[in-house]
Coordinates of C-alpha atoms and ligand atoms in Angstrom, one line a residue:
X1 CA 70.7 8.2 8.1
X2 CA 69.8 5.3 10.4
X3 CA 66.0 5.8 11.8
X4 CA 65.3 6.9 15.1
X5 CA 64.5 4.1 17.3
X6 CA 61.8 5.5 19.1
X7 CA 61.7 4.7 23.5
X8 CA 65.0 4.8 23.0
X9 CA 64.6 9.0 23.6
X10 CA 67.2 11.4 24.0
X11 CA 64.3 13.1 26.2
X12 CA 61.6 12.0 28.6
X13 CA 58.2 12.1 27.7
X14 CA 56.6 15.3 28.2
X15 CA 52.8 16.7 27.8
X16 CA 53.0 20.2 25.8
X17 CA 52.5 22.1 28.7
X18 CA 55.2 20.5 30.5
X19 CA 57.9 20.7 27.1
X20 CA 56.6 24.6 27.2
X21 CA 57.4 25.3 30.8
X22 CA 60.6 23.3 30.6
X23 CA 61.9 25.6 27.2
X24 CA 61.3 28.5 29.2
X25 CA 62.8 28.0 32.1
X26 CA 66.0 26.7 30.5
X27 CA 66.1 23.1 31.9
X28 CA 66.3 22.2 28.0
X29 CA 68.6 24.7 26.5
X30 CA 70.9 24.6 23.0
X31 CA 69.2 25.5 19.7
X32 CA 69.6 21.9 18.3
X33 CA 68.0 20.6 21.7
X34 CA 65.3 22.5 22.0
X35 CA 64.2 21.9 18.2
X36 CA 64.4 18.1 18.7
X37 CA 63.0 18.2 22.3
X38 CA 59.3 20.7 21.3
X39 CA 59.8 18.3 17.9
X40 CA 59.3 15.2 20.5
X41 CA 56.8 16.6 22.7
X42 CA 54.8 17.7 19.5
X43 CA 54.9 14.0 18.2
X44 CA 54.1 12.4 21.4
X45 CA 50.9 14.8 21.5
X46 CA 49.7 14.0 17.9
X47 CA 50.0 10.0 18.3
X48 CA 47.6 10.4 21.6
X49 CA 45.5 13.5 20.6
X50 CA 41.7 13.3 19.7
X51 CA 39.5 14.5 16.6
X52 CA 36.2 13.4 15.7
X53 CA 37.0 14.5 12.3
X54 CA 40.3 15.5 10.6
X55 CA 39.4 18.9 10.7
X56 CA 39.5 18.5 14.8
X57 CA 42.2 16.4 15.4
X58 CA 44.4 19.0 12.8
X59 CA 43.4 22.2 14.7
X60 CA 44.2 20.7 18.0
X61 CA 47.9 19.6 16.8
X62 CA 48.4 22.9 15.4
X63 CA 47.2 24.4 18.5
X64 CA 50.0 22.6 20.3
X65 CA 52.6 23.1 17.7
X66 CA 51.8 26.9 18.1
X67 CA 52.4 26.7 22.0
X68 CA 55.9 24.9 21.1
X69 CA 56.9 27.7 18.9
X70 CA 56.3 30.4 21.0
X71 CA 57.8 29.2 23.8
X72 CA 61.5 30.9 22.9
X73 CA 61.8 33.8 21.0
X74 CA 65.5 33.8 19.5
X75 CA 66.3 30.2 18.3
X76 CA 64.9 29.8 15.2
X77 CA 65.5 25.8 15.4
X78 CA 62.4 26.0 17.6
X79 CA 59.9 27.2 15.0
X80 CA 61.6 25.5 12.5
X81 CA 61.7 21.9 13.7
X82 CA 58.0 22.3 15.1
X83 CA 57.4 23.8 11.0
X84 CA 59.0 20.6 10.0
X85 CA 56.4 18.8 12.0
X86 CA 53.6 20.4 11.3
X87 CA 54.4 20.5 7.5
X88 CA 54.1 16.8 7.4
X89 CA 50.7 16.5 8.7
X90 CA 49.0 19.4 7.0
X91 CA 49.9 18.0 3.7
X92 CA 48.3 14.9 4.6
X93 CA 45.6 17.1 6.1
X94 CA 45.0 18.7 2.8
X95 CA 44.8 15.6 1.3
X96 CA 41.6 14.5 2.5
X97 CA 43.6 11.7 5.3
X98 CA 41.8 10.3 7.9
X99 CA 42.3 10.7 11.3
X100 CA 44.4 8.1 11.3
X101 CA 46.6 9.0 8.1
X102 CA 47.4 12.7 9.5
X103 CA 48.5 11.3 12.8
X104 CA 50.8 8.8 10.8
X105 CA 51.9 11.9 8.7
X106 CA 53.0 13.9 11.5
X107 CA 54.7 11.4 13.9
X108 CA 56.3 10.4 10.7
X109 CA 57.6 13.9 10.0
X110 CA 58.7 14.5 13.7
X111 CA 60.7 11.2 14.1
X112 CA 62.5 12.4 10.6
X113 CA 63.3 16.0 12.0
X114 CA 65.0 14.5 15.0
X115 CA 66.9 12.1 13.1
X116 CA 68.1 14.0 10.7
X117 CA 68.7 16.6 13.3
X118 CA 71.5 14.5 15.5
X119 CA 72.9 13.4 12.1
X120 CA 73.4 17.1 11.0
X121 CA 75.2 17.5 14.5
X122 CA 77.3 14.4 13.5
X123 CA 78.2 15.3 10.1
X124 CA 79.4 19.0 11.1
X125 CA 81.7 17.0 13.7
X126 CA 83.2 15.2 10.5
X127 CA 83.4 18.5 8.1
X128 CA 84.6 21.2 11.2
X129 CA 86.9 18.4 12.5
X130 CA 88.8 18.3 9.2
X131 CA 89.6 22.3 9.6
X132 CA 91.2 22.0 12.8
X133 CA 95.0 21.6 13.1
X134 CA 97.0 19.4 14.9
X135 CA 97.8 20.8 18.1
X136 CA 95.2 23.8 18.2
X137 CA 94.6 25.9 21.0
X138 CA 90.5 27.1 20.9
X139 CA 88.3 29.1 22.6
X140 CA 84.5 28.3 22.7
X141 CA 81.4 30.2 24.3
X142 CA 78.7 29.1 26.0
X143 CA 77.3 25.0 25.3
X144 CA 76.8 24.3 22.0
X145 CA 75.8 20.3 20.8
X146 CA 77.5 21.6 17.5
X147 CA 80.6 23.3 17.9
X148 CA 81.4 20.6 20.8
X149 CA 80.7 18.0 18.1
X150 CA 84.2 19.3 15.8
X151 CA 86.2 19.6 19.0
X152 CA 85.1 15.4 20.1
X153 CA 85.5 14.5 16.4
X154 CA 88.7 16.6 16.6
X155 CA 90.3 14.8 19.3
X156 CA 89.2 11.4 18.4
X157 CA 91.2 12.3 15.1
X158 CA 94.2 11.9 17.9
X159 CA 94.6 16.4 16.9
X160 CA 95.8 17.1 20.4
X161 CA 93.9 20.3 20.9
X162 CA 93.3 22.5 24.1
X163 CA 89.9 23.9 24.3
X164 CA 89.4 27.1 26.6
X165 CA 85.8 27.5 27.9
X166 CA 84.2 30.8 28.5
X167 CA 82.0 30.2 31.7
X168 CA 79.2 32.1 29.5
X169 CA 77.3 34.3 32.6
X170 CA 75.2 34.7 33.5
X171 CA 73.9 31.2 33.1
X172 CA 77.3 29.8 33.3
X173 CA 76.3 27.1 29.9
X174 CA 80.0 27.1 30.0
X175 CA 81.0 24.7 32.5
X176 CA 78.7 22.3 31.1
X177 CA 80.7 22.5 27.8
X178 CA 83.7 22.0 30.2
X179 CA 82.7 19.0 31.9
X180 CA 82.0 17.6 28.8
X181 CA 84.7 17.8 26.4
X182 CA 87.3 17.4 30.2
X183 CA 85.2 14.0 30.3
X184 CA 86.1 13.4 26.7
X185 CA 89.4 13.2 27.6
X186 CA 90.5 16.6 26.0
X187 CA 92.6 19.2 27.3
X188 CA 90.7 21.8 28.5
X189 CA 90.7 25.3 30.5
X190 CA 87.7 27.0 32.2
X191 CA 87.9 30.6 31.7
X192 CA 85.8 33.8 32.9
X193 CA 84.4 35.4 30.2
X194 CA 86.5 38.9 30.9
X195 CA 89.6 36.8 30.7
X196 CA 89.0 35.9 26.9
X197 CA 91.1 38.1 25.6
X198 CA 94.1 37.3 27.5
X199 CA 93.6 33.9 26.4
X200 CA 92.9 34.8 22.4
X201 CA 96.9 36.0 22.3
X202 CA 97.7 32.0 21.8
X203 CA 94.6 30.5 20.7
X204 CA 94.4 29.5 16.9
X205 CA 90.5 29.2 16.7
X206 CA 87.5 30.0 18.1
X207 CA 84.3 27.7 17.3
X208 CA 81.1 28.8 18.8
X209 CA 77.4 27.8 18.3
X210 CA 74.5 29.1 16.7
X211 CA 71.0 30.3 17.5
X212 CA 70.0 31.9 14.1
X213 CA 71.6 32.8 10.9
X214 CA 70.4 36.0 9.2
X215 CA 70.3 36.1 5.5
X216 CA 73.1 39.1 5.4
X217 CA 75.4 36.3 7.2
X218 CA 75.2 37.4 10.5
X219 CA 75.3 35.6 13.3
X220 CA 72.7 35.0 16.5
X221 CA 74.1 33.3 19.0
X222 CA 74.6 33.4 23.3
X223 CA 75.3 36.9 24.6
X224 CA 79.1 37.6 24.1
X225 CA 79.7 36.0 21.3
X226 CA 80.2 39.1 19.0
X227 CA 82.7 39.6 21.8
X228 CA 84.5 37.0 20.9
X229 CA 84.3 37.3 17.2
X230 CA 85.9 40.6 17.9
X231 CA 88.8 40.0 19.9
X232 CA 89.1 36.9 17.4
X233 CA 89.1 39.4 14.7
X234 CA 91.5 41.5 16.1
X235 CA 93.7 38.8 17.1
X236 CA 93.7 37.4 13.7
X237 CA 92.2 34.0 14.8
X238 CA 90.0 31.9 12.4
X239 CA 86.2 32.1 13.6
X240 CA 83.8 29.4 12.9
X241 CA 80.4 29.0 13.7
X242 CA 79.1 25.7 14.0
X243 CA 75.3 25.2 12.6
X244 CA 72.6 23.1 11.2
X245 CA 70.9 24.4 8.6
X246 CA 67.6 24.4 10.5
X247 CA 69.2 27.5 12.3
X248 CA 68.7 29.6 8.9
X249 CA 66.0 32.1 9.6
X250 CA 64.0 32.3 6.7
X251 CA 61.8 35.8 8.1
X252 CA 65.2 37.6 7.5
X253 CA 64.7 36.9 3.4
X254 CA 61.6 38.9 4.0
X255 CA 64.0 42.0 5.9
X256 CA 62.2 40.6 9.4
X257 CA 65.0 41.1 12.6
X258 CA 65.9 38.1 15.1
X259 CA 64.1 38.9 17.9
X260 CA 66.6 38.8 20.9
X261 CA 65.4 37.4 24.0
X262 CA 65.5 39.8 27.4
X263 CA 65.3 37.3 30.0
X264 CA 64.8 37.6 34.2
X265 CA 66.8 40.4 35.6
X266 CA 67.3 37.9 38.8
X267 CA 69.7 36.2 36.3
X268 CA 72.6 39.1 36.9
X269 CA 71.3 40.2 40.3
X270 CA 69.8 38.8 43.7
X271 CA 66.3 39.6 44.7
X272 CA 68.0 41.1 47.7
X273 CA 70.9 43.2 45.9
X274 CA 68.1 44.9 43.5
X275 CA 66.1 45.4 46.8
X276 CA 69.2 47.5 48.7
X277 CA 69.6 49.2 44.9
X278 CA 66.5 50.7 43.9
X279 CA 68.1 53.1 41.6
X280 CA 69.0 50.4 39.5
X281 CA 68.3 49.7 36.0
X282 CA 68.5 46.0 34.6
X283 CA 69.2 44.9 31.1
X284 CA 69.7 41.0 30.4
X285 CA 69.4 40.7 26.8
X286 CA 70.8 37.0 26.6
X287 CA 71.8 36.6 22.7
X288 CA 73.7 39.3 20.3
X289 CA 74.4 39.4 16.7
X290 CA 78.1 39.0 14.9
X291 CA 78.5 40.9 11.5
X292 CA 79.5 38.3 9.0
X293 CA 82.6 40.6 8.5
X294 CA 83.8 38.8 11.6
X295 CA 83.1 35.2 10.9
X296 CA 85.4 33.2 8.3
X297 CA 82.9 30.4 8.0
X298 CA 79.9 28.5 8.8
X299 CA 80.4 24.8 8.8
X300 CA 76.7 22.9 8.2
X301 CA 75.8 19.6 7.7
X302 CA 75.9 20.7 3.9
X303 CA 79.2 22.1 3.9
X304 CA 81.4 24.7 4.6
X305 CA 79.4 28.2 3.6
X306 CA 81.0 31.6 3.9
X307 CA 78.7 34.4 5.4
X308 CA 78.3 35.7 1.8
X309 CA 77.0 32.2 0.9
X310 CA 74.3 32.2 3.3
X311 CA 71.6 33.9 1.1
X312 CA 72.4 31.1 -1.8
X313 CA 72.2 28.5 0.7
X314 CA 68.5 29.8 1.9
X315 CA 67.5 29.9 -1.9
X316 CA 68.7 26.3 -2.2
X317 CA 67.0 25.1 0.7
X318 CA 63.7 27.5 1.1
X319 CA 60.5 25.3 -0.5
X320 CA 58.2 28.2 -1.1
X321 CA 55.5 26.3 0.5
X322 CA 54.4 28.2 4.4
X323 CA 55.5 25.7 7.1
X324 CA 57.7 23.9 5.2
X325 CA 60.5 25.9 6.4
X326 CA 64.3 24.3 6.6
X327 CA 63.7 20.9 7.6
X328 CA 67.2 19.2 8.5
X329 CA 68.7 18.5 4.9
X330 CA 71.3 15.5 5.4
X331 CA 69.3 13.3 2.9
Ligands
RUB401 C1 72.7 28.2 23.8 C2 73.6 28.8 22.7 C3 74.3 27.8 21.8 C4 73.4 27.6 20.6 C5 73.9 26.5 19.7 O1 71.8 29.2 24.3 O2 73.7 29.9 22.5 O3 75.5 28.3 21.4 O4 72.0 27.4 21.0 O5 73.7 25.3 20.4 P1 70.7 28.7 25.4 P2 73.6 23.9 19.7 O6 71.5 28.1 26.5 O7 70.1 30.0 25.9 O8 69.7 27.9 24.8 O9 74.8 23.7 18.8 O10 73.6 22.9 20.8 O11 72.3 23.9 18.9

């Protein structure tokens, strides 16, 4: 794991306010993102942030931490990283640190979080890539750091695949992953979402993202994605889901649900179509959950784990310790 060479950020530096506004709106999207982005703006706040005692300076970086987590409801990355983070410094906190020595401890933590986080994306690239055939047709959903990281390390393994993209409304993440992997040189198809299907009859895999992992296997990811598990399903093509471990939600050991995220109705319809429309109702739930029945595997930075692993894996990784939740684990 080579150490992350701080001002040399993936992001720009934000104030906690401006990382939660930003996470909200969307202009940071993709689990892995958002974890490393609220991880950033969470670190930058704790080297600058005051305390005339330990006590202080503790309550007000767990204030902000607290803002950070809340600010999406459905990627679990996001509580988890900012965990990660906050883990660090309270165990120096509890220690009987300085000022000083808790500020160390949590910059510390978050700088390890995001390093170990763009490595996890890396090393999935390397496992995931060595499943794909040469020649493979696949279809992806929405814009995922992770899945798009098998498909680069794919073609750079000279595989010669063709990736179809689903445009993913109603944010349209989709031609984002497009313009990507087209600029990566590979082969690749934009697609509506509706025509998935069609396109599933020749496609030999489908590699998607991840938002959350439940402890039954089941997968939360970007709204249509048990869509196309199921056509995949049907069509008998191999499903994988891409995912750090830091997307394992640990509530779901405890029987606790993914919250799913019900975003702005003006994200399906115009202001001025719901006006002419009153009659209207508006649903815009913008994640959904796969069984594990229709996933073959997940591919993590640890390995490859079948659904029915998934509840072994949390064991493995879960330190029984609150906050210390699924930190990245490529050390
Ligand atoms: C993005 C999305 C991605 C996962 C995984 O949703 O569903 O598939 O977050 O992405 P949104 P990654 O755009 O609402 O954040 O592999 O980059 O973590």
């Amino acid at each position: 794991m080579e150490a992350l060479k701080e001002g040399k950020e993936e992001f720009p530096k934000v104030t906690v306010d401006e990382a939660y506004d930003s996470l909200k709106a969307m202009n940071v999207h993709g689990a892995g993102r958002i974890a490393r982005y609220a991880a950033q703006a969470l670190r930058d706040y704790a080297k600058e942030a005051k305390g005339k005692s330990p006590r202080e300076y503790w309550g007000n970086v767990l204030k902000a931490g607290e803002k950070l987590r809340s600010a999406r409801p459905t990627a679990v990355s996001l509580p988890n990283g900012v965990n990660y983070v906050l883990y660090g410094g309270r165990r120096s906190f509890e220690s009987g640190a300085t000022v000083e020595e808790v500020r160390n401890a949590t910059v510390n933590a978050a700088n390890d979080f995001i390093t170990s986080s763009i490595d996890a994306v890396r090393i999935i690239g390397e496992i995931g890539a060595r499943r794909v055939k040469n020649g493979d047709v696949i279809i992806t959903h929405c814009n995922s750091e992770a899945a798009m990281s098998i498909m680069k390390k794919a073609h750079d393994l000279g595989k010669g695949i063709k990736v179809y993209c689903d445009e993913t409304r109603p944010k349209f993440q989709g031609h984002k992953t497009a313009a990507a992997l087209a600029a990566y040189g590979i082969d690749t198809t934009l697609i509506c979402d509706s025509a998935c299907r069609v396109n599933m009859a020749h496609a030999h895999k489908a590699i998607v993202g991840c938002d959350a992992i439940s402890v039954n296997g089941a997968l939360v990811n970007k709204i249509g994605t048990s869509q196309v598990a199921t056509m995949a399903h049907e069509a008998r093509v191999n499903f994988m889901v891409a995912a750090e471990t830091y997307k394992l939600d640990f509530k779901t050991l405890n029987g606790e649900l993914v919250d799913i995220e019900e975003r702005d109705y003006a994200e399906i319809a115009s202001k001025e179509w719901m006006t002419h429309n009153p009659k209207v109702k508006f649903s815009n739930p913008v994640f959904d959950v796969t069984p594990p029945e229709y996933i073959d595997f997940y591919v993590t930075e640890k390995g490859i784990v079948p659904p029915a692993g998934v509840f072994t894996l949390m064991k493995e990784l879960y330190q029984y310790t609150e906050g210390a939740q699924a930190g990245p684990s490529t050390r």
